[in-house]
Amino acid sequence: MGDFWSKMAHYGRYSRSTSWNYSREYEVRGLFNDSLSCCINALLQSFKATTELLDILNKWNPSDRIEQSNIPLHLKNTLLAMRDGSHPSPHRDFLNSLYRHTIRRYTQQDADETFHLILNLMQKQMPDRCLAQEIRSLYEIKVETQVTCSHCASIQRMPNSLFSLPLAICEGGNTLESCINSFFQLQNLVDGEEWYCDQCEKKQPSTHELKLVSLPPILCVHLKRFRNDCGFTRKLYSKVTFPETFNTDVFATGQSENVTNDSPRSDEHYSLYAVIVHKGSVTMFGHYTAYIRPFQDQAWYYADDNYVQPATWADVQYTYKGSSTAYLLLYRKKSRNSSG
């Protein structure tokens, strides 16, 4: 179902008089859908729930010379306005600044691509480089690619970093742990996929493996539900279960003895606080909503553009499969003295 028709159905259920929904009892407020902005609206809900991000932006005092299309400036103002709850359309300037870049009006966006676009623009446009690095470190997943020559056993190591962990899913049932294990699984490079070995000075059969170096305070998981088959993109409705909390020992399975000394401790815990949900059958003609659990709050809320209502963990679990499925998961690293 296209975003336009989804909105028509939405207004069929809820009165237009509910132009935006906010209660100081709720930690989540609704946002107008402006030019098919449901994807950005859902991401803004996750940014709002990421209190660490606003803490970083609040350290910055922008000068009067900052360009009007500056993404960090408008995101900061939007998050502050969403927290205050007094402005009926707190994200309009932020949307307009995105529309001046690569985001197009009246075009459905992919949530993972838009998430990366916003973070990259913040990196580029934040004049305070120390704060730009703080934002990067908040989300940055560090991995190392290791390619081992099967002939001479030499290892080529290439560092890399990600803002989201892209997990492929299978046609059958999946768990978050099984998807993580598959991502870090060793692969044999043979039958035309041989790797050039610098020691042997020619292509050789090799093994390819990703090693986890470090996890960030905010871990974004991308469940790759869209697959390209012969030039056509289709959505996988397969079941993917994910927990409300998990221990980082799930990353230890399948990691060999070559794991770096900086690898995450196995006794660290992450807690789910935001789920970006995709409704529909294809990425460019769907609709995005979000489940949000505000910081230090055990209650879940469901945000569908301007409509917000209380939710439960059982409601979130309905996004394991079906037409309304979890697409991005945001987990927060729990402090050692935290109970929530």
Coordinates of C-alpha atoms in Angstrom, one line a residue, residues 111 159 185 251 253-254 261 271 321:
A111 CA 15.0 3.9 6.5
P159 CA 39.7 -2.3 9.2
Q185 CA 30.5 -16.8 9.4
F251 CA 28.9 -12.2 19.2
T253 CA 29.9 -17.6 18.6
G254 CA 31.9 -18.3 15.4
N261 CA 42.0 -7.6 22.3
S271 CA 18.5 -3.1 25.8
K321 CA 6.8 -11.3 10.7

